[in-house]
Amino acid sequence: MSKTSSSPSHQMTSNHQDHFESPDYYQLDDLLSEEHLMIRASIRDFVKKEITPFIEGWAEKNHFPSEIVSKFGMIGAFGPTVPVQYGGGGLDYISYGLIMQEIERGDSGMRSTASVQGSLVMYPIYTYGSEEQKQKFLPKLASGEMLGCFGLTEPNHGSNPSGMETRFEDKGDHYLLNGAKMWISNAPHADIAVVWAKDEKGRIHGLIVERGMEGFTTPETHGKWSLRASCTGELVFSDVKVPKENLLQGKTGLGAPMQCLDSARYGIAWGAIGAAMDCYDAARRYSLERIQFGKPIGSFQLIQKKLAEMLTEITKAQLLNWKLGLLMEQGKATTPQISMAKRNSVEVALNVAREARQIHGGMGITGEFPMMRHMMNLESVVTYEGTHDIHLLILGADITGINAFS
Amino acid sequence: MKILVCITHVPDTTSKISFVDQDTVFDKTGVQFIIGPYDDYALARAVELKEQLGGSIMALNVGLAETEPTIRKALAIGADEAIRINAEPKDAFFVAHQIAQVVKGGDYDLILMGRESIDFNGGQVHGMVGELLGIPSVSPVMHLDIEGNIAKLSREIEGGKELLEVALPIVAGCQEPIAEWKIPNMRGIMSARSKPLNVLDPFEDEQKTVVENFVMPAAKSGIKMIDADNVGELVDLLKNEAKVF
């Protein structure tokens, strides 16, 4: 009897049993508390029950399983660091990292859904919102009763968000919002959007735009070859009247959305290593099962080289993430430090996915194994929340004191 | 409704099993421990019954300090309090005696546990507890509902199932599909931190069983294919090699 075999029946199930175990080559589990280990085990069980049996089917059919939103709410994957009084988990940043690692072990798209809700919607409302806004939105976002999205990127402004064109005017008893946002995770299913827009003076503010406000639409982005189990869309604002109480007053300027991105990028640093672990674990098992020339392919030097390099890179990234978690917890983590970890983890994950795919030979091409899906997902992850190159420049600016992109 | 759920702390189902000290002691090195899967069903049903009827859940484990992460998980899943009897669970009678003593001091309506542990798989404890307390014990219970003072349950029997109505209090050894396993959520894990986990000294009892040694089952041998026309060879192999008759 396996403890992870109680998956409900579902039309899109895969025949594969999920035997995932995370590598812990340097006994890094010793750095975690008993509670951290229970959190990781719980989210892993959740992913084995609710995500991995179905994910290949969802990704293949480009299907966002909207029922996952309330399930994430129930397990506590939304806003784990938000205090309990607002419906959050009241957990530390290591816990948050572990939750993201385990969810992205299942799928980067699923992790995107969770980290947008937690870091990019709940975080700004909790950090910059009024007490009324917190009471109104946070418990519903935490429980999954509401899904949120975050609007910063625009069709003409990706790496340069300060050039944004979305604007709002003060009309006395309301604000009038005009503009468009693009590449927005969760947008087509979102009940609210935290939108960043400029006022008449060109200063950036956050506004909470609610589904149903006249002139607000969220067309879906079609034809993605990546994050196919998560939904992506645009936010279009055409003379949207936003009530004044929906303005986030706590912070203005580009620093406000950037601070949200720091929190989300931290989650990605852990998450991407989850995807890497899944690929490594699959490759390790396969290399022992697959027989060629009369012996397991794991007995060949070139396969061993790949596995040894994968494990080395995963282990280094685990240590980096763990230390970054402590810095986050102490409020000491800097944006460049977070950039380094996000950038490193995604690169490690992309390389591990590709090597693991090669170890699987032709079998690695199919959805019987997770590598191709992770690999395609990671092409988004390496691009969103600061591209791979922009993170280099953030580090470069920190090292030299000279900003290369402004 | 006052429910006692007895949980075992057992090796995960995928653990590699080995023995030390001249094959007299199970080697715990590197082994992941979990709540016994059948006990986990019992706990899940207890949580559902509490949601439905109100009351409280006490989790009980007989084990040394190493079992506390497993007990914390039971608290995270939904037990309100826990007791750990600070002793190595020597054998079924020893454990049953400890449980019976706890029940005597606790006025419980329901004593739930798995139909068997998955380390030694004795399946004896629920019966012994019932006998020691002079109350009914039923196993393996697949459905359990409570109406007033009556437990309505169904039990697997040879070739069918038996429907029973039993007056509380009772002991039940549970198995699927009594409930679905519950995965602790983040809030449950946080609240488990502050729930009481009381450690009690063992109630004196003699040890009735002594392990002489453990023996691993023989490794599976390969499959021999015998031609359909060659029944004589098959009979010979079954008789002289496999020794099945």
PDB file of N, CA, C and O in Angstrom, chain A residues 167-235:
ATOM      1  N   ARG A 167      -2.462  55.002 -17.279  1.00  0.00           N
ATOM      2  CA  ARG A 167      -2.594  56.223 -16.486  1.00  0.00           C
ATOM      3  C   ARG A 167      -3.951  56.298 -15.804  1.00  0.00           C
ATOM      4  O   ARG A 167      -4.928  55.707 -16.274  1.00  0.00           O
ATOM      5  N   PHE A 168      -3.983  57.052 -14.700  1.00  0.00           N
ATOM      6  CA  PHE A 168      -5.290  57.324 -14.103  1.00  0.00           C
ATOM      7  C   PHE A 168      -5.375  58.809 -13.749  1.00  0.00           C
ATOM      8  O   PHE A 168      -4.374  59.459 -13.444  1.00  0.00           O
ATOM      9  N   GLU A 169      -6.627  59.297 -13.837  1.00  0.00           N
ATOM     10  CA  GLU A 169      -6.875  60.705 -13.518  1.00  0.00           C
ATOM     11  C   GLU A 169      -7.810  60.783 -12.323  1.00  0.00           C
ATOM     12  O   GLU A 169      -8.726  59.972 -12.193  1.00  0.00           O
ATOM     13  N   ASP A 170      -7.603  61.787 -11.492  1.00  0.00           N
ATOM     14  CA  ASP A 170      -8.477  62.015 -10.345  1.00  0.00           C
ATOM     15  C   ASP A 170      -9.717  62.766 -10.828  1.00  0.00           C
ATOM     16  O   ASP A 170      -9.622  63.889 -11.320  1.00  0.00           O
ATOM     17  N   LYS A 171     -10.866  62.109 -10.738  1.00  0.00           N
ATOM     18  CA  LYS A 171     -12.119  62.732 -11.198  1.00  0.00           C
ATOM     19  C   LYS A 171     -12.985  63.152 -10.015  1.00  0.00           C
ATOM     20  O   LYS A 171     -14.215  63.139 -10.100  1.00  0.00           O
ATOM     21  N   GLY A 172     -12.372  63.460  -8.914  1.00  0.00           N
ATOM     22  CA  GLY A 172     -13.135  63.913  -7.748  1.00  0.00           C
ATOM     23  C   GLY A 172     -13.584  62.768  -6.884  1.00  0.00           C
ATOM     24  O   GLY A 172     -12.941  62.458  -5.878  1.00  0.00           O
ATOM     25  N   ASP A 173     -14.678  62.060  -7.291  1.00  0.00           N
ATOM     26  CA  ASP A 173     -15.149  60.955  -6.446  1.00  0.00           C
ATOM     27  C   ASP A 173     -14.634  59.594  -6.918  1.00  0.00           C
ATOM     28  O   ASP A 173     -14.980  58.569  -6.348  1.00  0.00           O
ATOM     29  N   HIS A 174     -13.849  59.556  -7.989  1.00  0.00           N
ATOM     30  CA  HIS A 174     -13.260  58.287  -8.445  1.00  0.00           C
ATOM     31  C   HIS A 174     -12.023  58.579  -9.292  1.00  0.00           C
ATOM     32  O   HIS A 174     -11.740  59.741  -9.617  1.00  0.00           O
ATOM     33  N   TYR A 175     -11.302  57.497  -9.622  1.00  0.00           N
ATOM     34  CA  TYR A 175     -10.196  57.620 -10.574  1.00  0.00           C
ATOM     35  C   TYR A 175     -10.639  57.035 -11.906  1.00  0.00           C
ATOM     36  O   TYR A 175     -11.391  56.060 -11.931  1.00  0.00           O
ATOM     37  N   LEU A 176     -10.131  57.622 -13.002  1.00  0.00           N
ATOM     38  CA  LEU A 176     -10.451  57.089 -14.322  1.00  0.00           C
ATOM     39  C   LEU A 176      -9.186  56.460 -14.899  1.00  0.00           C
ATOM     40  O   LEU A 176      -8.171  57.137 -15.095  1.00  0.00           O
ATOM     41  N   LEU A 177      -9.253  55.147 -15.127  1.00  0.00           N
ATOM     42  CA  LEU A 177      -8.066  54.368 -15.507  1.00  0.00           C
ATOM     43  C   LEU A 177      -8.117  53.991 -16.979  1.00  0.00           C
ATOM     44  O   LEU A 177      -9.128  53.490 -17.468  1.00  0.00           O
ATOM     45  N   ASN A 178      -6.993  54.219 -17.675  1.00  0.00           N
ATOM     46  CA  ASN A 178      -6.883  53.855 -19.089  1.00  0.00           C
ATOM     47  C   ASN A 178      -5.515  53.226 -19.370  1.00  0.00           C
ATOM     48  O   ASN A 178      -4.506  53.667 -18.813  1.00  0.00           O
ATOM     49  N   GLY A 179      -5.518  52.207 -20.242  1.00  0.00           N
ATOM     50  CA  GLY A 179      -4.238  51.591 -20.615  1.00  0.00           C
ATOM     51  C   GLY A 179      -4.400  50.097 -20.773  1.00  0.00           C
ATOM     52  O   GLY A 179      -5.513  49.573 -20.822  1.00  0.00           O
ATOM     53  N   ALA A 180      -3.266  49.394 -20.865  1.00  0.00           N
ATOM     54  CA  ALA A 180      -3.318  47.936 -21.056  1.00  0.00           C
ATOM     55  C   ALA A 180      -2.074  47.287 -20.461  1.00  0.00           C
ATOM     56  O   ALA A 180      -0.980  47.871 -20.473  1.00  0.00           O
ATOM     57  N   LYS A 181      -2.262  46.090 -19.948  1.00  0.00           N
ATOM     58  CA  LYS A 181      -1.158  45.297 -19.387  1.00  0.00           C
ATOM     59  C   LYS A 181      -1.116  43.967 -20.129  1.00  0.00           C
ATOM     60  O   LYS A 181      -2.140  43.463 -20.592  1.00  0.00           O
ATOM     61  N   MET A 182       0.069  43.378 -20.191  1.00  0.00           N
ATOM     62  CA  MET A 182       0.234  42.171 -21.004  1.00  0.00           C
ATOM     63  C   MET A 182       1.048  41.107 -20.265  1.00  0.00           C
ATOM     64  O   MET A 182       1.822  41.445 -19.391  1.00  0.00           O
ATOM     65  N   TRP A 183       0.875  39.848 -20.682  1.00  0.00           N
ATOM     66  CA  TRP A 183       1.585  38.703 -20.084  1.00  0.00           C
ATOM     67  C   TRP A 183       1.232  38.572 -18.606  1.00  0.00           C
ATOM     68  O   TRP A 183       2.103  38.404 -17.769  1.00  0.00           O
ATOM     69  N   ILE A 184      -0.051  38.665 -18.296  1.00  0.00           N
ATOM     70  CA  ILE A 184      -0.467  38.685 -16.897  1.00  0.00           C
ATOM     71  C   ILE A 184      -0.977  37.307 -16.470  1.00  0.00           C
ATOM     72  O   ILE A 184      -2.056  36.876 -16.904  1.00  0.00           O
ATOM     73  N   SER A 185      -0.199  36.629 -15.625  1.00  0.00           N
ATOM     74  CA  SER A 185      -0.619  35.321 -15.100  1.00  0.00           C
ATOM     75  C   SER A 185      -1.905  35.493 -14.309  1.00  0.00           C
ATOM     76  O   SER A 185      -2.063  36.476 -13.579  1.00  0.00           O
ATOM     77  N   ASN A 186      -2.784  34.532 -14.429  1.00  0.00           N
ATOM     78  CA  ASN A 186      -4.091  34.472 -13.731  1.00  0.00           C
ATOM     79  C   ASN A 186      -5.143  35.419 -14.308  1.00  0.00           C
ATOM     80  O   ASN A 186      -6.311  35.344 -13.906  1.00  0.00           O
ATOM     81  N   ALA A 187      -4.762  36.332 -15.213  1.00  0.00           N
ATOM     82  CA  ALA A 187      -5.694  37.395 -15.636  1.00  0.00           C
ATOM     83  C   ALA A 187      -7.076  36.879 -16.066  1.00  0.00           C
ATOM     84  O   ALA A 187      -8.084  37.390 -15.576  1.00  0.00           O
ATOM     85  N   PRO A 188      -7.164  35.869 -16.957  1.00  0.00           N
ATOM     86  CA  PRO A 188      -8.502  35.508 -17.464  1.00  0.00           C
ATOM     87  C   PRO A 188      -9.457  35.024 -16.376  1.00  0.00           C
ATOM     88  O   PRO A 188     -10.662  35.112 -16.541  1.00  0.00           O
ATOM     89  N   HIS A 189      -8.925  34.491 -15.273  1.00  0.00           N
ATOM     90  CA  HIS A 189      -9.790  33.972 -14.216  1.00  0.00           C
ATOM     91  C   HIS A 189      -9.809  34.874 -12.985  1.00  0.00           C
ATOM     92  O   HIS A 189     -10.422  34.529 -11.972  1.00  0.00           O
ATOM     93  N   ALA A 190      -9.117  36.005 -13.053  1.00  0.00           N
ATOM     94  CA  ALA A 190      -8.926  36.806 -11.837  1.00  0.00           C
ATOM     95  C   ALA A 190     -10.190  37.573 -11.448  1.00  0.00           C
ATOM     96  O   ALA A 190     -10.922  38.063 -12.300  1.00  0.00           O
ATOM     97  N   ASP A 191     -10.418  37.643 -10.135  1.00  0.00           N
ATOM     98  CA  ASP A 191     -11.508  38.463  -9.599  1.00  0.00           C
ATOM     99  C   ASP A 191     -11.034  39.886  -9.353  1.00  0.00           C
ATOM    100  O   ASP A 191     -11.819  40.821  -9.403  1.00  0.00           O
ATOM    101  N   ILE A 192      -9.760  40.034  -9.013  1.00  0.00           N
ATOM    102  CA  ILE A 192      -9.201  41.383  -8.839  1.00  0.00           C
ATOM    103  C   ILE A 192      -7.819  41.454  -9.489  1.00  0.00           C
ATOM    104  O   ILE A 192      -7.160  40.434  -9.675  1.00  0.00           O
ATOM    105  N   ALA A 193      -7.417  42.689  -9.800  1.00  0.00           N
ATOM    106  CA  ALA A 193      -6.073  42.919 -10.337  1.00  0.00           C
ATOM    107  C   ALA A 193      -5.426  44.051  -9.552  1.00  0.00           C
ATOM    108  O   ALA A 193      -6.060  45.084  -9.321  1.00  0.00           O
ATOM    109  N   VAL A 194      -4.182  43.821  -9.111  1.00  0.00           N
ATOM    110  CA  VAL A 194      -3.401  44.918  -8.542  1.00  0.00           C
ATOM    111  C   VAL A 194      -2.663  45.548  -9.727  1.00  0.00           C
ATOM    112  O   VAL A 194      -1.806  44.915 -10.342  1.00  0.00           O
ATOM    113  N   VAL A 195      -3.051  46.769 -10.068  1.00  0.00           N
ATOM    114  CA  VAL A 195      -2.583  47.396 -11.307  1.00  0.00           C
ATOM    115  C   VAL A 195      -1.702  48.603 -10.964  1.00  0.00           C
ATOM    116  O   VAL A 195      -2.040  49.390 -10.077  1.00  0.00           O
ATOM    117  N   TRP A 196      -0.587  48.678 -11.662  1.00  0.00           N
ATOM    118  CA  TRP A 196       0.334  49.797 -11.440  1.00  0.00           C
ATOM    119  C   TRP A 196       0.158  50.793 -12.584  1.00  0.00           C
ATOM    120  O   TRP A 196       0.250  50.433 -13.751  1.00  0.00           O
ATOM    121  N   ALA A 197      -0.110  52.050 -12.210  1.00  0.00           N
ATOM    122  CA  ALA A 197      -0.410  53.073 -13.223  1.00  0.00           C
ATOM    123  C   ALA A 197       0.089  54.422 -12.734  1.00  0.00           C
ATOM    124  O   ALA A 197       0.286  54.634 -11.532  1.00  0.00           O
ATOM    125  N   LYS A 198       0.275  55.338 -13.701  1.00  0.00           N
ATOM    126  CA  LYS A 198       0.805  56.661 -13.345  1.00  0.00           C
ATOM    127  C   LYS A 198      -0.329  57.660 -13.114  1.00  0.00           C
ATOM    128  O   LYS A 198      -1.346  57.630 -13.825  1.00  0.00           O
ATOM    129  N   ASP A 199      -0.127  58.552 -12.154  1.00  0.00           N
ATOM    130  CA  ASP A 199      -1.105  59.630 -11.938  1.00  0.00           C
ATOM    131  C   ASP A 199      -0.781  60.797 -12.876  1.00  0.00           C
ATOM    132  O   ASP A 199       0.125  60.704 -13.717  1.00  0.00           O
ATOM    133  N   GLU A 200      -1.484  61.885 -12.721  1.00  0.00           N
ATOM    134  CA  GLU A 200      -1.292  63.030 -13.627  1.00  0.00           C
ATOM    135  C   GLU A 200       0.135  63.561 -13.589  1.00  0.00           C
ATOM    136  O   GLU A 200       0.635  64.132 -14.555  1.00  0.00           O
ATOM    137  N   LYS A 201       0.810  63.357 -12.440  1.00  0.00           N
ATOM    138  CA  LYS A 201       2.182  63.865 -12.311  1.00  0.00           C
ATOM    139  C   LYS A 201       3.228  62.845 -12.768  1.00  0.00           C
ATOM    140  O   LYS A 201       4.424  63.091 -12.645  1.00  0.00           O
ATOM    141  N   GLY A 202       2.762  61.679 -13.229  1.00  0.00           N
ATOM    142  CA  GLY A 202       3.710  60.653 -13.691  1.00  0.00           C
ATOM    143  C   GLY A 202       4.229  59.772 -12.576  1.00  0.00           C
ATOM    144  O   GLY A 202       5.175  58.993 -12.776  1.00  0.00           O
ATOM    145  N   ARG A 203       3.616  59.846 -11.395  1.00  0.00           N
ATOM    146  CA  ARG A 203       4.041  59.016 -10.262  1.00  0.00           C
ATOM    147  C   ARG A 203       3.292  57.679 -10.297  1.00  0.00           C
ATOM    148  O   ARG A 203       2.073  57.649 -10.530  1.00  0.00           O
ATOM    149  N   ILE A 204       4.021  56.548 -10.067  1.00  0.00           N
ATOM    150  CA  ILE A 204       3.394  55.212 -10.126  1.00  0.00           C
ATOM    151  C   ILE A 204       2.667  54.894  -8.811  1.00  0.00           C
ATOM    152  O   ILE A 204       3.219  55.079  -7.719  1.00  0.00           O
ATOM    153  N   HIS A 205       1.409  54.442  -8.953  1.00  0.00           N
ATOM    154  CA  HIS A 205       0.602  54.012  -7.802  1.00  0.00           C
ATOM    155  C   HIS A 205       0.007  52.646  -8.097  1.00  0.00           C
ATOM    156  O   HIS A 205      -0.168  52.269  -9.252  1.00  0.00           O
ATOM    157  N   GLY A 206      -0.377  51.946  -7.038  1.00  0.00           N
ATOM    158  CA  GLY A 206      -1.101  50.678  -7.190  1.00  0.00           C
ATOM    159  C   GLY A 206      -2.589  50.883  -6.970  1.00  0.00           C
ATOM    160  O   GLY A 206      -3.000  51.608  -6.059  1.00  0.00           O
ATOM    161  N   LEU A 207      -3.397  50.257  -7.834  1.00  0.00           N
ATOM    162  CA  LEU A 207      -4.855  50.335  -7.699  1.00  0.00           C
ATOM    163  C   LEU A 207      -5.425  48.922  -7.727  1.00  0.00           C
ATOM    164  O   LEU A 207      -4.925  48.073  -8.466  1.00  0.00           O
ATOM    165  N   ILE A 208      -6.472  48.704  -6.950  1.00  0.00           N
ATOM    166  CA  ILE A 208      -7.142  47.398  -7.008  1.00  0.00           C
ATOM    167  C   ILE A 208      -8.338  47.526  -7.950  1.00  0.00           C
ATOM    168  O   ILE A 208      -9.282  48.267  -7.677  1.00  0.00           O
ATOM    169  N   VAL A 209      -8.241  46.820  -9.073  1.00  0.00           N
ATOM    170  CA  VAL A 209      -9.327  46.858 -10.058  1.00  0.00           C
ATOM    171  C   VAL A 209     -10.107  45.549  -9.930  1.00  0.00           C
ATOM    172  O   VAL A 209      -9.497  44.472  -9.870  1.00  0.00           O
ATOM    173  N   GLU A 210     -11.428  45.675  -9.842  1.00  0.00           N
ATOM    174  CA  GLU A 210     -12.249  44.486  -9.585  1.00  0.00           C
ATOM    175  C   GLU A 210     -13.003  44.055 -10.837  1.00  0.00           C
ATOM    176  O   GLU A 210     -13.468  44.889 -11.613  1.00  0.00           O
ATOM    177  N   ARG A 211     -13.127  42.735 -10.998  1.00  0.00           N
ATOM    178  CA  ARG A 211     -13.903  42.180 -12.110  1.00  0.00           C
ATOM    179  C   ARG A 211     -15.318  42.747 -12.043  1.00  0.00           C
ATOM    180  O   ARG A 211     -15.889  42.860 -10.970  1.00  0.00           O
ATOM    181  N   GLY A 212     -15.838  43.133 -13.188  1.00  0.00           N
ATOM    182  CA  GLY A 212     -17.191  43.687 -13.218  1.00  0.00           C
ATOM    183  C   GLY A 212     -17.191  45.204 -13.348  1.00  0.00           C
ATOM    184  O   GLY A 212     -18.215  45.794 -13.681  1.00  0.00           O
ATOM    185  N   MET A 213     -16.042  45.847 -13.079  1.00  0.00           N
ATOM    186  CA  MET A 213     -15.988  47.298 -13.269  1.00  0.00           C
ATOM    187  C   MET A 213     -16.100  47.578 -14.771  1.00  0.00           C
ATOM    188  O   MET A 213     -15.426  46.921 -15.582  1.00  0.00           O
ATOM    189  N   GLU A 214     -16.934  48.535 -15.125  1.00  0.00           N
ATOM    190  CA  GLU A 214     -17.185  48.794 -16.536  1.00  0.00           C
ATOM    191  C   GLU A 214     -15.914  49.233 -17.253  1.00  0.00           C
ATOM    192  O   GLU A 214     -15.148  50.056 -16.739  1.00  0.00           O
ATOM    193  N   GLY A 215     -15.658  48.658 -18.423  1.00  0.00           N
ATOM    194  CA  GLY A 215     -14.478  49.039 -19.207  1.00  0.00           C
ATOM    195  C   GLY A 215     -13.255  48.192 -18.906  1.00  0.00           C
ATOM    196  O   GLY A 215     -12.200  48.387 -19.497  1.00  0.00           O
ATOM    197  N   PHE A 216     -13.385  47.223 -17.977  1.00  0.00           N
ATOM    198  CA  PHE A 216     -12.257  46.355 -17.595  1.00  0.00           C
ATOM    199  C   PHE A 216     -12.456  44.975 -18.200  1.00  0.00           C
ATOM    200  O   PHE A 216     -13.445  44.296 -17.908  1.00  0.00           O
ATOM    201  N   THR A 217     -11.532  44.555 -19.097  1.00  0.00           N
ATOM    202  CA  THR A 217     -11.621  43.223 -19.700  1.00  0.00           C
ATOM    203  C   THR A 217     -10.279  42.509 -19.577  1.00  0.00           C
ATOM    204  O   THR A 217      -9.227  43.152 -19.400  1.00  0.00           O
ATOM    205  N   THR A 218     -10.318  41.159 -19.700  1.00  0.00           N
ATOM    206  CA  THR A 218      -9.105  40.348 -19.507  1.00  0.00           C
ATOM    207  C   THR A 218      -8.973  39.288 -20.597  1.00  0.00           C
ATOM    208  O   THR A 218      -9.088  38.096 -20.320  1.00  0.00           O
ATOM    209  N   PRO A 219      -8.730  39.705 -21.846  1.00  0.00           N
ATOM    210  CA  PRO A 219      -8.618  38.706 -22.919  1.00  0.00           C
ATOM    211  C   PRO A 219      -7.464  37.718 -22.692  1.00  0.00           C
ATOM    212  O   PRO A 219      -6.399  38.109 -22.212  1.00  0.00           O
ATOM    213  N   GLU A 220      -7.731  36.462 -23.021  1.00  0.00           N
ATOM    214  CA  GLU A 220      -6.742  35.401 -22.777  1.00  0.00           C
ATOM    215  C   GLU A 220      -5.654  35.394 -23.850  1.00  0.00           C
ATOM    216  O   GLU A 220      -5.913  35.658 -25.015  1.00  0.00           O
ATOM    217  N   THR A 221      -4.432  35.071 -23.427  1.00  0.00           N
ATOM    218  CA  THR A 221      -3.316  34.928 -24.355  1.00  0.00           C
ATOM    219  C   THR A 221      -3.296  33.492 -24.869  1.00  0.00           C
ATOM    220  O   THR A 221      -3.222  32.564 -24.069  1.00  0.00           O
ATOM    221  N   HIS A 222      -3.379  33.329 -26.192  1.00  0.00           N
ATOM    222  CA  HIS A 222      -3.433  31.982 -26.768  1.00  0.00           C
ATOM    223  C   HIS A 222      -2.094  31.610 -27.394  1.00  0.00           C
ATOM    224  O   HIS A 222      -1.257  32.469 -27.662  1.00  0.00           O
ATOM    225  N   GLY A 223      -1.926  30.304 -27.618  1.00  0.00           N
ATOM    226  CA  GLY A 223      -0.757  29.831 -28.374  1.00  0.00           C
ATOM    227  C   GLY A 223       0.519  29.730 -27.560  1.00  0.00           C
ATOM    228  O   GLY A 223       1.609  29.697 -28.136  1.00  0.00           O
ATOM    229  N   LYS A 224       0.420  29.668 -26.224  1.00  0.00           N
ATOM    230  CA  LYS A 224       1.634  29.526 -25.404  1.00  0.00           C
ATOM    231  C   LYS A 224       2.191  28.120 -25.545  1.00  0.00           C
ATOM    232  O   LYS A 224       1.453  27.151 -25.492  1.00  0.00           O
ATOM    233  N   TRP A 225       3.510  27.996 -25.638  1.00  0.00           N
ATOM    234  CA  TRP A 225       4.169  26.697 -25.585  1.00  0.00           C
ATOM    235  C   TRP A 225       4.766  26.463 -24.203  1.00  0.00           C
ATOM    236  O   TRP A 225       5.599  25.594 -24.029  1.00  0.00           O
ATOM    237  N   SER A 226       4.347  27.258 -23.247  1.00  0.00           N
ATOM    238  CA  SER A 226       4.948  27.223 -21.915  1.00  0.00           C
ATOM    239  C   SER A 226       3.869  27.566 -20.901  1.00  0.00           C
ATOM    240  O   SER A 226       2.899  28.242 -21.240  1.00  0.00           O
ATOM    241  N   LEU A 227       4.010  27.084 -19.676  1.00  0.00           N
ATOM    242  CA  LEU A 227       3.021  27.333 -18.613  1.00  0.00           C
ATOM    243  C   LEU A 227       1.605  27.078 -19.144  1.00  0.00           C
ATOM    244  O   LEU A 227       0.703  27.881 -18.948  1.00  0.00           O
ATOM    245  N   ARG A 228       1.452  25.945 -19.794  1.00  0.00           N
ATOM    246  CA  ARG A 228       0.176  25.683 -20.464  1.00  0.00           C
ATOM    247  C   ARG A 228      -0.945  25.306 -19.498  1.00  0.00           C
ATOM    248  O   ARG A 228      -2.115  25.355 -19.869  1.00  0.00           O
ATOM    249  N   ALA A 229      -0.581  24.935 -18.261  1.00  0.00           N
ATOM    250  CA  ALA A 229      -1.637  24.626 -17.285  1.00  0.00           C
ATOM    251  C   ALA A 229      -1.997  25.847 -16.448  1.00  0.00           C
ATOM    252  O   ALA A 229      -2.833  25.762 -15.549  1.00  0.00           O
ATOM    253  N   SER A 230      -1.344  26.971 -16.704  1.00  0.00           N
ATOM    254  CA  SER A 230      -1.769  28.183 -16.002  1.00  0.00           C
ATOM    255  C   SER A 230      -2.327  29.159 -17.029  1.00  0.00           C
ATOM    256  O   SER A 230      -2.043  29.044 -18.218  1.00  0.00           O
ATOM    257  N   CYS A 231      -3.159  30.079 -16.569  1.00  0.00           N
ATOM    258  CA  CYS A 231      -3.808  30.966 -17.530  1.00  0.00           C
ATOM    259  C   CYS A 231      -3.088  32.314 -17.553  1.00  0.00           C
ATOM    260  O   CYS A 231      -2.633  32.818 -16.531  1.00  0.00           O
ATOM    261  N   THR A 232      -2.983  32.861 -18.744  1.00  0.00           N
ATOM    262  CA  THR A 232      -2.280  34.113 -18.957  1.00  0.00           C
ATOM    263  C   THR A 232      -3.170  35.002 -19.815  1.00  0.00           C
ATOM    264  O   THR A 232      -3.883  34.497 -20.690  1.00  0.00           O
ATOM    265  N   GLY A 233      -3.121  36.297 -19.588  1.00  0.00           N
ATOM    266  CA  GLY A 233      -3.947  37.166 -20.410  1.00  0.00           C
ATOM    267  C   GLY A 233      -3.489  38.612 -20.365  1.00  0.00           C
ATOM    268  O   GLY A 233      -2.404  38.925 -19.861  1.00  0.00           O
ATOM    269  N   GLU A 234      -4.351  39.457 -20.923  1.00  0.00           N
ATOM    270  CA  GLU A 234      -4.105  40.902 -20.883  1.00  0.00           C
ATOM    271  C   GLU A 234      -5.084  41.525 -19.899  1.00  0.00           C
ATOM    272  O   GLU A 234      -6.104  40.935 -19.567  1.00  0.00           O
ATOM    273  N   LEU A 235      -4.760  42.737 -19.490  1.00  0.00           N
ATOM    274  CA  LEU A 235      -5.708  43.554 -18.732  1.00  0.00           C
ATOM    275  C   LEU A 235      -5.930  44.805 -19.558  1.00  0.00           C
ATOM    276  O   LEU A 235      -4.966  45.504 -19.889  1.00  0.00           O
TER     277      LEU A 235
END
